[in-house]
Tab-separated table of C-alpha atoms in Angstrom:
chain	number	residue	atom	x	y	z
A	147	GLN	CA	-122.670	26.381	-2.294
A	148	VAL	CA	-125.511	28.144	-0.500
A	149	GLN	CA	-125.422	27.999	3.313
A	150	LEU	CA	-128.254	29.131	5.614
A	151	GLN	CA	-128.442	30.069	9.382
A	152	GLU	CA	-131.673	30.962	11.147
A	153	SER	CA	-131.564	33.453	13.980
A	154	GLY	CA	-134.280	34.815	16.417
A	155	PRO	CA	-135.658	34.547	19.807
A	156	GLY	CA	-136.309	31.201	21.210
A	157	LEU	CA	-139.202	32.288	23.308
A	158	VAL	CA	-142.251	34.110	22.286
A	159	LYS	CA	-145.463	34.951	24.084
A	160	PRO	CA	-148.969	33.713	23.277
A	161	SER	CA	-150.649	36.215	20.969
A	162	GLU	CA	-147.406	37.888	20.099
A	163	THR	CA	-145.425	37.834	16.836
A	164	LEU	CA	-142.822	35.302	15.984
A	165	SER	CA	-139.935	37.021	13.926
A	166	LEU	CA	-137.074	34.921	12.535
A	167	THR	CA	-134.298	35.746	10.203
A	168	CYS	CA	-132.368	33.509	7.692
A	169	THR	CA	-128.946	34.643	6.931
A	170	VAL	CA	-127.773	33.383	3.458
A	171	SER	CA	-124.058	32.842	2.268
A	172	GLY	CA	-122.494	31.418	-0.669
A	173	GLY	CA	-125.442	32.943	-2.737
A	174	SER	CA	-127.564	36.063	-3.209
A	175	VAL	CA	-131.290	36.489	-2.215
A	176	THR	CA	-131.319	38.548	-5.330
A	177	SER	CA	-130.420	35.539	-7.428
A	178	GLY	CA	-133.378	34.136	-9.664
A	179	SER	CA	-131.848	30.678	-9.009
A	180	TYR	CA	-133.867	29.991	-5.728
A	181	PHE	CA	-137.025	30.237	-4.020
A	182	TRP	CA	-136.331	31.241	-0.130
A	183	SER	CA	-138.572	29.067	2.069
A	184	TRP	CA	-139.643	28.597	5.522
A	185	ILE	CA	-140.583	25.194	6.914
A	186	ARG	CA	-141.444	24.125	10.518
A	187	GLN	CA	-141.525	20.900	12.540
A	188	PRO	CA	-143.280	20.513	15.984
A	189	PRO	CA	-140.878	18.586	18.387
A	190	GLY	CA	-141.098	14.917	17.476
A	191	LYS	CA	-143.598	15.500	14.592
A	192	GLY	CA	-143.614	16.167	11.017
A	193	LEU	CA	-142.861	18.835	8.526
A	194	GLU	CA	-145.133	21.783	7.519
A	195	TRP	CA	-144.170	23.877	4.470
A	196	ILE	CA	-144.976	27.724	5.549
A	197	GLY	CA	-144.009	29.639	2.382
A	198	TYR	CA	-141.547	31.008	0.204
A	199	ILE	CA	-140.511	34.257	-1.269
A	200	TYR	CA	-138.764	35.015	-4.879
A	201	PHE	CA	-136.248	37.684	-5.530
A	202	THR	CA	-138.934	39.838	-7.107
A	203	GLY	CA	-140.727	39.966	-3.685
A	204	GLY	CA	-143.459	37.497	-4.896
A	205	THR	CA	-144.625	35.114	-2.138
A	206	ASN	CA	-146.629	31.898	-1.781
A	207	TYR	CA	-148.064	30.797	1.602
A	208	ASN	CA	-149.397	27.768	2.941
A	209	PRO	CA	-153.287	28.572	2.974
A	210	SER	CA	-153.381	26.973	6.578
A	211	LEU	CA	-151.119	29.892	7.876
A	212	LYS	CA	-151.599	32.585	5.221
A	213	SER	CA	-153.456	34.946	7.388
A	214	ARG	CA	-150.862	35.110	9.912
A	215	VAL	CA	-147.596	34.746	7.933
A	216	THR	CA	-145.260	37.375	6.175
A	217	ILE	CA	-142.045	36.469	4.463
A	218	SER	CA	-139.887	39.368	3.320
A	219	LEU	CA	-136.222	40.093	1.857
A	220	ASP	CA	-133.704	42.215	3.096
A	221	THR	CA	-131.283	42.530	0.172
A	222	SER	CA	-128.983	45.010	1.994
A	223	LYS	CA	-128.119	42.080	4.254
A	224	ASN	CA	-128.531	39.061	2.201
A	225	GLN	CA	-131.379	37.905	4.563
A	226	PHE	CA	-134.904	36.852	4.405
A	227	SER	CA	-137.349	36.977	7.174
A	228	LEU	CA	-140.354	35.138	8.721
A	229	LYS	CA	-143.302	36.778	10.880
A	230	LEU	CA	-146.041	34.802	12.199
A	231	SER	CA	-148.648	36.675	14.036
A	232	SER	CA	-150.916	35.841	16.855
A	233	VAL	CA	-148.985	32.834	17.927
A	234	THR	CA	-150.204	29.940	20.276
A	235	ALA	CA	-148.683	26.927	21.845
A	236	ALA	CA	-149.366	25.017	18.407
A	237	ASP	CA	-146.913	27.212	16.806
A	238	THR	CA	-143.949	25.814	18.882
A	239	ALA	CA	-141.832	24.269	16.615
A	240	PHE	CA	-138.251	23.760	15.181
A	241	TYR	CA	-138.252	26.646	12.345
A	242	TYR	CA	-136.187	25.730	9.152
A	243	CYS	CA	-135.146	27.982	6.315
A	244	ALA	CA	-134.298	26.163	3.004
A	245	THR	CA	-133.714	27.035	-0.654
A	246	LEU	CA	-135.982	25.750	-3.188
A	247	PRO	CA	-133.960	25.634	-6.301
A	248	GLY	CA	-135.209	27.314	-9.410
A	249	ARG	CA	-138.599	26.129	-10.473
A	250	THR	CA	-138.429	22.574	-8.881
A	251	GLY	CA	-140.143	22.228	-5.644
A	252	TRP	CA	-137.673	20.179	-3.413
A	253	PHE	CA	-135.721	21.841	-0.502
A	254	ASP	CA	-131.945	21.697	-0.542
A	255	PRO	CA	-129.975	22.863	1.339
A	256	TRP	CA	-131.689	23.555	4.696
A	257	GLY	CA	-130.343	25.672	7.760
A	258	GLN	CA	-129.895	24.080	10.912
A	259	GLY	CA	-133.116	25.157	12.399
A	260	THR	CA	-134.205	26.954	15.513
A	261	LEU	CA	-136.326	25.991	18.325
A	262	VAL	CA	-139.063	28.640	19.026
A	263	THR	CA	-141.316	27.773	22.151
A	264	VAL	CA	-144.725	29.665	22.482
A	265	SER	CA	-145.243	30.081	26.205
A	266	SER	CA	-146.005	32.863	28.726
B	117	ASP	CA	-154.043	19.793	-0.463
B	118	ILE	CA	-152.409	16.589	-1.507
B	119	VAL	CA	-152.112	14.250	1.449
B	120	MET	CA	-149.192	12.020	1.672
B	121	THR	CA	-149.254	8.781	3.792
B	122	GLN	CA	-146.268	6.930	4.407
B	123	SER	CA	-146.181	3.247	5.532
B	124	PRO	CA	-144.957	1.864	7.813
B	125	ASP	CA	-144.649	4.343	10.447
B	126	SER	CA	-141.688	2.525	11.872
B	127	LEU	CA	-139.287	-0.247	10.552
B	128	ALA	CA	-136.581	-2.325	11.980
B	129	VAL	CA	-134.193	-3.859	9.582
B	130	SER	CA	-130.991	-5.904	10.270
B	131	LEU	CA	-127.785	-4.615	8.942
B	132	GLY	CA	-126.967	-5.341	5.163
B	133	GLU	CA	-130.627	-6.142	4.719
B	134	ARG	CA	-133.047	-4.166	2.358
B	135	ALA	CA	-135.195	-1.485	3.774
B	136	THR	CA	-138.476	-0.495	1.983
B	137	ILE	CA	-140.507	2.568	2.662
B	138	ASN	CA	-143.618	3.330	0.968
B	139	CYS	CA	-145.406	6.834	0.175
B	140	LYS	CA	-148.922	7.111	-1.171
B	141	SER	CA	-150.292	10.391	-2.479
B	142	SER	CA	-154.076	11.250	-2.389
B	143	GLN	CA	-153.828	12.354	-6.080
B	144	SER	CA	-151.427	11.782	-8.931
B	145	VAL	CA	-148.308	13.854	-8.670
B	146	LEU	CA	-147.224	12.737	-12.235
B	147	PHE	CA	-147.227	15.732	-14.637
B	148	SER	CA	-148.334	14.440	-18.009
B	149	SER	CA	-146.582	17.220	-20.161
B	150	ASN	CA	-143.102	16.081	-19.114
B	151	ASN	CA	-143.890	12.760	-17.783
B	152	LYS	CA	-142.229	13.648	-14.482
B	153	ASN	CA	-143.328	12.614	-10.752
B	154	TYR	CA	-143.135	15.509	-8.521
B	155	LEU	CA	-142.001	13.727	-5.506
B	156	ALA	CA	-138.791	13.829	-3.187
B	157	TRP	CA	-137.452	12.028	-0.408
B	158	TYR	CA	-135.407	13.293	2.576
B	159	GLN	CA	-133.487	11.605	5.454
B	160	GLN	CA	-133.631	13.391	8.983
B	161	LYS	CA	-131.168	12.178	11.619
B	162	PRO	CA	-131.582	13.011	15.227
B	163	GLY	CA	-130.777	16.675	15.981
B	164	GLN	CA	-130.324	17.547	12.271
B	165	PRO	CA	-132.271	19.026	9.559
B	166	PRO	CA	-133.886	17.077	6.775
B	167	LYS	CA	-131.245	16.099	4.048
B	168	LEU	CA	-132.482	15.682	0.350
B	169	LEU	CA	-131.747	12.056	-1.011
B	170	ILE	CA	-134.081	11.563	-4.008
B	171	TYR	CA	-136.083	13.882	-6.266
B	172	TRP	CA	-138.183	13.469	-9.397
B	173	ALA	CA	-139.197	10.184	-7.480
B	174	SER	CA	-136.013	8.318	-8.568
B	175	THR	CA	-133.063	10.853	-9.207
B	176	ARG	CA	-130.585	10.596	-6.552
B	177	GLU	CA	-129.154	13.613	-5.279
B	178	SER	CA	-125.427	13.809	-5.802
B	179	GLY	CA	-123.765	12.847	-2.675
B	180	ALA	CA	-126.544	10.328	-1.617
B	181	PRO	CA	-125.062	6.979	-1.448
B	182	HIS	CA	-126.027	4.631	-4.238
B	183	ARG	CA	-127.738	2.006	-1.937
B	184	PHE	CA	-130.557	4.595	-1.650
B	185	SER	CA	-133.133	4.389	-4.665
B	186	GLY	CA	-136.544	5.626	-5.469
B	187	SER	CA	-139.389	4.260	-7.656
B	188	GLY	CA	-142.965	4.450	-8.368
B	189	SER	CA	-145.219	6.709	-10.615
B	190	GLY	CA	-148.527	8.308	-10.131
B	191	THR	CA	-149.655	8.006	-6.543
B	192	ASP	CA	-147.626	5.052	-5.359
B	193	PHE	CA	-143.753	5.388	-4.460
B	194	THR	CA	-141.127	3.494	-2.687
B	195	LEU	CA	-137.717	4.353	-1.099
B	196	THR	CA	-135.515	1.442	-1.000
B	197	ILE	CA	-132.292	1.209	0.997
B	198	SER	CA	-130.591	-1.909	-0.705
B	199	SER	CA	-128.210	-2.995	2.272
B	200	LEU	CA	-128.674	-1.043	5.432
B	201	GLN	CA	-125.793	0.498	7.146
B	202	ALA	CA	-125.661	1.829	10.605
B	203	GLU	CA	-125.442	5.437	9.735
B	204	ASP	CA	-129.113	4.966	7.791
B	205	VAL	CA	-130.852	5.181	11.137
B	206	ALA	CA	-133.088	8.157	10.534
B	207	VAL	CA	-136.583	9.195	10.071
B	208	TYR	CA	-137.460	9.439	6.206
B	209	TYR	CA	-139.847	11.718	4.657
B	210	CYS	CA	-141.560	11.743	1.241
B	211	GLN	CA	-142.831	15.377	-0.085
B	212	GLN	CA	-144.872	16.130	-3.143
B	213	TYR	CA	-143.984	19.392	-5.232
B	214	TYR	CA	-146.756	18.930	-7.686
B	215	ASN	CA	-148.734	21.877	-6.340
B	216	THR	CA	-148.721	24.168	-3.525
B	217	PRO	CA	-149.208	23.952	-0.564
B	218	TYR	CA	-146.133	21.485	-0.671
B	219	THR	CA	-146.870	18.425	1.607
B	220	PHE	CA	-144.857	15.835	3.461
B	221	GLY	CA	-145.752	12.284	4.643
B	222	GLN	CA	-145.689	11.902	8.228
B	223	GLY	CA	-142.394	10.124	8.356
B	224	THR	CA	-140.933	6.759	8.754
B	225	LYS	CA	-138.688	6.048	11.679
B	226	LEU	CA	-135.981	3.311	10.549
B	227	GLU	CA	-134.110	1.267	13.204
B	228	ILE	CA	-131.564	-1.443	13.160
């Protein structure tokens, strides 16, 4: 059973780059069984899909964030990462990593999430 | 983008009673070639990540209690909890995966 754990700074200054890492256990990021995804949720609000990466390195991003987002793999550490540039207060949210099994589209399982606050 | 709209925004149901949550998509999420609806339901309890309950609109995820069921096709879907338990207090979300960007409903808060 795949398990995911997010890590990274909880506070980022406006205009800087948010960087988070998701460590995968119980599975490999080089497996073709999953698309490795990021989703965010502003406190008290709904869910927004950010994007995913496949083991080939291929990516698919939400057009609303595409100009600022990079998702990458680190196969040596069995991790995948999210970078979101030029952040503003509107990027304050819980950030979740999740797996998207095969060629499906639902997300299961999810990491516990990490709160990132954008503030000076 | 496909817009997902849930109703109601919040719902209070007595223990043991039926709870019904609706989800409407701005365009059909039924893929004609395989006759499958690309729609999932999640449960999110306070302080926890969402948990998958239902996929393909009506297939219960292993481990989800049998009192949870999904129905509907095309643009209109329903999540039903047949007999509400105290542990079902949560926010419920629908999500379409017919195309990207994947989108979620705004959530329905279920209370006792």
